[in-house]
mmCIF file of C-alpha atoms and ligand atoms in Angstrom:
data_model
loop_
_atom_site.group_PDB
_atom_site.id
_atom_site.type_symbol
_atom_site.label_atom_id
_atom_site.label_comp_id
_atom_site.label_asym_id
_atom_site.label_seq_id
_atom_site.Cartn_x
_atom_site.Cartn_y
_atom_site.Cartn_z
ATOM 1 C CA UNK A 1 -16.370 -2.833 -4.206
ATOM 2 C CA UNK A 2 -17.372 -6.084 -5.588
ATOM 3 C CA UNK A 3 -15.006 -5.447 -8.805
ATOM 4 C CA UNK A 4 -11.927 -3.971 -6.926
ATOM 5 C CA UNK A 5 -8.850 -6.418 -7.147
ATOM 6 C CA UNK A 6 -8.012 -5.342 -3.570
ATOM 7 C CA UNK A 7 -11.295 -5.194 -2.369
ATOM 8 C CA UNK A 8 -11.378 -9.075 -3.159
ATOM 9 C CA UNK A 9 -7.730 -9.533 -1.018
ATOM 10 C CA UNK A 10 -9.233 -7.601 1.413
ATOM 11 C CA UNK A 11 -12.093 -10.262 1.591
ATOM 12 C CA UNK A 12 -9.874 -13.085 1.339
ATOM 13 C CA UNK A 13 -11.522 -14.079 -1.903
ATOM 14 C CA UNK A 14 -7.728 -13.100 -3.611
ATOM 15 C CA UNK A 15 -5.089 -14.710 -0.960
ATOM 16 C CA UNK A 16 -2.250 -12.889 -0.670
ATOM 17 C CA UNK A 17 1.141 -12.770 1.639
ATOM 18 C CA UNK A 18 0.116 -11.043 4.703
ATOM 19 C CA UNK A 19 2.858 -8.689 6.258
ATOM 20 C CA UNK A 20 -0.024 -6.740 8.819
ATOM 21 C CA UNK A 21 -3.876 -6.459 9.612
ATOM 22 C CA UNK A 22 -5.944 -5.214 11.585
ATOM 23 C CA UNK A 23 -10.438 -3.212 11.203
ATOM 24 C CA UNK A 24 -8.631 -0.437 9.107
ATOM 25 C CA UNK A 25 -6.280 -1.588 6.819
ATOM 26 C CA UNK A 26 -3.645 -3.932 5.334
ATOM 27 C CA UNK A 27 -0.102 -4.920 4.435
ATOM 28 C CA UNK A 28 0.446 -7.294 1.740
ATOM 29 C CA UNK A 29 3.585 -8.496 -0.228
ATOM 30 C CA UNK A 30 3.754 -6.874 -4.041
ATOM 31 C CA UNK A 31 3.053 -10.068 -6.204
ATOM 32 C CA UNK A 32 5.607 -8.215 -9.067
ATOM 33 C CA UNK A 33 8.587 -6.763 -5.986
ATOM 34 C CA UNK A 34 10.610 -4.187 -7.990
ATOM 35 C CA UNK A 35 13.165 -4.045 -4.857
ATOM 36 C CA UNK A 36 14.178 -6.828 -2.644
ATOM 37 C CA UNK A 37 11.282 -5.382 0.207
ATOM 38 C CA UNK A 38 8.097 -4.553 -1.419
ATOM 39 C CA UNK A 39 4.785 -4.345 0.193
ATOM 40 C CA UNK A 40 1.309 -2.625 -0.459
ATOM 41 C CA UNK A 41 -0.771 -1.357 2.835
ATOM 42 C CA UNK A 42 -3.809 -0.398 1.780
ATOM 43 C CA UNK A 43 -7.324 1.035 3.599
ATOM 44 C CA UNK A 44 -10.246 -1.430 4.209
ATOM 45 C CA UNK A 45 -12.219 1.200 3.150
ATOM 46 C CA UNK A 46 -12.418 1.809 -0.887
ATOM 47 C CA UNK A 47 -10.967 4.665 -1.373
ATOM 48 C CA UNK A 48 -10.270 5.126 -5.356
ATOM 49 C CA UNK A 49 -6.540 6.845 -5.486
ATOM 50 C CA UNK A 50 -5.006 9.599 -3.507
ATOM 51 C CA UNK A 51 -7.240 12.012 -5.815
ATOM 52 C CA UNK A 52 -10.026 11.104 -3.867
ATOM 53 C CA UNK A 53 -8.742 11.661 -0.292
ATOM 54 C CA UNK A 54 -10.527 14.368 1.426
ATOM 55 C CA UNK A 55 -11.832 15.698 5.006
ATOM 56 C CA UNK A 56 -13.504 12.748 5.471
ATOM 57 C CA UNK A 57 -11.787 9.797 4.755
ATOM 58 C CA UNK A 58 -7.951 11.485 5.224
ATOM 59 C CA UNK A 59 -7.796 10.052 8.869
ATOM 60 C CA UNK A 60 -7.107 6.973 7.564
ATOM 61 C CA UNK A 61 -3.872 8.064 5.567
ATOM 62 C CA UNK A 62 -2.050 9.094 9.146
ATOM 63 C CA UNK A 63 -3.175 5.683 9.943
ATOM 64 C CA UNK A 64 -1.452 4.159 7.279
ATOM 65 C CA UNK A 65 1.897 6.381 7.902
ATOM 66 C CA UNK A 66 2.098 5.699 11.295
ATOM 67 C CA UNK A 67 2.189 2.025 11.302
ATOM 68 C CA UNK A 68 4.568 2.204 8.141
ATOM 69 C CA UNK A 69 7.579 2.557 9.712
ATOM 70 C CA UNK A 70 7.171 -0.356 12.553
ATOM 71 C CA UNK A 71 5.779 -2.650 8.934
ATOM 72 C CA UNK A 72 9.278 -2.132 7.236
ATOM 73 C CA UNK A 73 11.163 -2.927 10.445
ATOM 74 C CA UNK A 74 9.073 -5.929 10.865
ATOM 75 C CA UNK A 75 9.604 -6.195 6.694
ATOM 76 C CA UNK A 76 13.530 -6.179 7.275
ATOM 77 C CA UNK A 77 14.083 -3.067 6.056
ATOM 78 C CA UNK A 78 17.393 -1.449 7.822
ATOM 79 C CA UNK A 79 18.782 1.386 6.286
ATOM 80 C CA UNK A 80 15.920 3.474 4.640
ATOM 81 C CA UNK A 81 12.929 2.900 2.237
ATOM 82 C CA UNK A 82 10.521 4.761 -0.388
ATOM 83 C CA UNK A 83 6.490 5.157 0.267
ATOM 84 C CA UNK A 84 4.926 5.825 -3.608
ATOM 85 C CA UNK A 85 1.523 6.100 -4.228
ATOM 86 C CA UNK A 86 0.563 5.798 -8.184
ATOM 87 C CA UNK A 87 -2.306 8.236 -8.695
ATOM 88 C CA UNK A 88 -4.085 7.881 -12.413
ATOM 89 C CA UNK A 89 -3.110 7.083 -15.966
ATOM 90 C CA UNK A 90 0.189 9.463 -15.974
ATOM 91 C CA UNK A 91 1.310 7.635 -12.870
ATOM 92 C CA UNK A 92 0.778 3.755 -14.230
ATOM 93 C CA UNK A 93 -1.962 3.467 -11.462
ATOM 94 C CA UNK A 94 -3.307 -0.163 -11.902
ATOM 95 C CA UNK A 95 -5.169 -1.137 -9.127
ATOM 96 C CA UNK A 96 -8.176 1.764 -8.429
ATOM 97 C CA UNK A 97 -8.177 1.298 -4.431
ATOM 98 C CA UNK A 98 -5.718 3.526 -2.616
ATOM 99 C CA UNK A 99 -1.940 1.991 -1.938
ATOM 100 C CA UNK A 100 1.217 2.923 -0.846
ATOM 101 C CA UNK A 101 3.847 0.857 -2.124
ATOM 102 C CA UNK A 102 6.722 0.783 0.542
ATOM 103 C CA UNK A 103 9.970 -0.346 -1.258
ATOM 104 C CA UNK A 104 13.556 -0.771 0.336
ATOM 105 C CA UNK A 105 16.291 -3.253 0.956
ATOM 106 C CA UNK A 106 18.783 -2.073 -1.483
ATOM 107 C CA UNK A 107 19.978 1.499 -2.335
ATOM 108 C CA UNK A 108 17.273 2.659 -4.999
ATOM 109 C CA UNK A 109 17.933 5.214 -7.983
ATOM 110 C CA UNK A 110 15.650 8.288 -8.516
ATOM 111 C CA UNK A 111 14.155 8.800 -11.818
ATOM 112 C CA UNK A 112 10.848 9.594 -13.441
HETATM 113 P P1 LIG B 201 0.344 0.182 -9.066
HETATM 114 O O1 LIG B 201 0.675 -0.134 -10.526
HETATM 115 O O2 LIG B 201 -1.610 0.590 -8.532
HETATM 116 O O3 LIG B 201 0.758 1.518 -8.556
HETATM 117 O O4 LIG B 201 0.322 -1.190 -7.788
HETATM 118 C C1 LIG B 201 -0.455 -1.940 -7.820
HETATM 119 C C2 LIG B 201 0.423 -3.293 -7.229
HETATM 120 O O5 LIG B 201 -0.069 -4.181 -7.178
HETATM 121 C C3 LIG B 201 1.645 -3.666 -8.322
HETATM 122 O O6 LIG B 201 2.624 -3.386 -8.007
HETATM 123 C C4 LIG B 201 1.542 -4.898 -8.925
HETATM 124 O O7 LIG B 201 2.486 -5.638 -8.738
HETATM 125 C C5 LIG B 201 0.467 -5.031 -7.429
HETATM 126 N N1 LIG B 201 -0.501 -6.508 -7.986
HETATM 127 C C6 LIG B 201 -1.543 -6.522 -8.830
HETATM 128 N N2 LIG B 201 -1.976 -7.839 -8.458
HETATM 129 C C7 LIG B 201 -1.660 -7.938 -7.710
HETATM 130 C C8 LIG B 201 -2.344 -9.468 -6.516
HETATM 131 O O8 LIG B 201 -2.879 -9.717 -6.672
HETATM 132 N N3 LIG B 201 -0.962 -9.817 -5.577
HETATM 133 C C9 LIG B 201 -0.641 -9.003 -5.151
HETATM 134 N N4 LIG B 201 0.135 -8.906 -3.906
HETATM 135 N N5 LIG B 201 0.321 -7.878 -5.586
HETATM 136 C C10 LIG B 201 -0.389 -7.357 -6.963
HETATM 137 ZN ZN1 LIG B 202 -11.163 -1.929 -3.229
#
């Protein structure tokens, strides 16, 4: 997707601090962290949001979750973490490319 910020991060057009990359996914640190550790995991395939996950593209979601535990360890998270995917306007989704926030490194509060 030509106009997508995260597609540009995947292509390298916009630089990022990478944590992990393979042929299917990219994990990189959030530019405005909300916790001591805050990284994003995204599929390389452009999927707009959780709302756009269907029977044809859902395999990548399982793949991402299969990787998250190891990535959290590699990022230095030792005592638990939270995985968040903001979907749509009310959730404040600001980048319309499916992404999973992984946050940790402190005791997290819970408030919606
Ligand atoms: P959303 O608000 O859509 O759930 O999450 C988008 C996230 O992308 C935000 O936490 C924001 O800080 C992060 N972000 C926006 N632009 C960039 C960027 O250019 N580089 C990186 N590494 N993160 C970004
Ligand atoms: Zn994209």
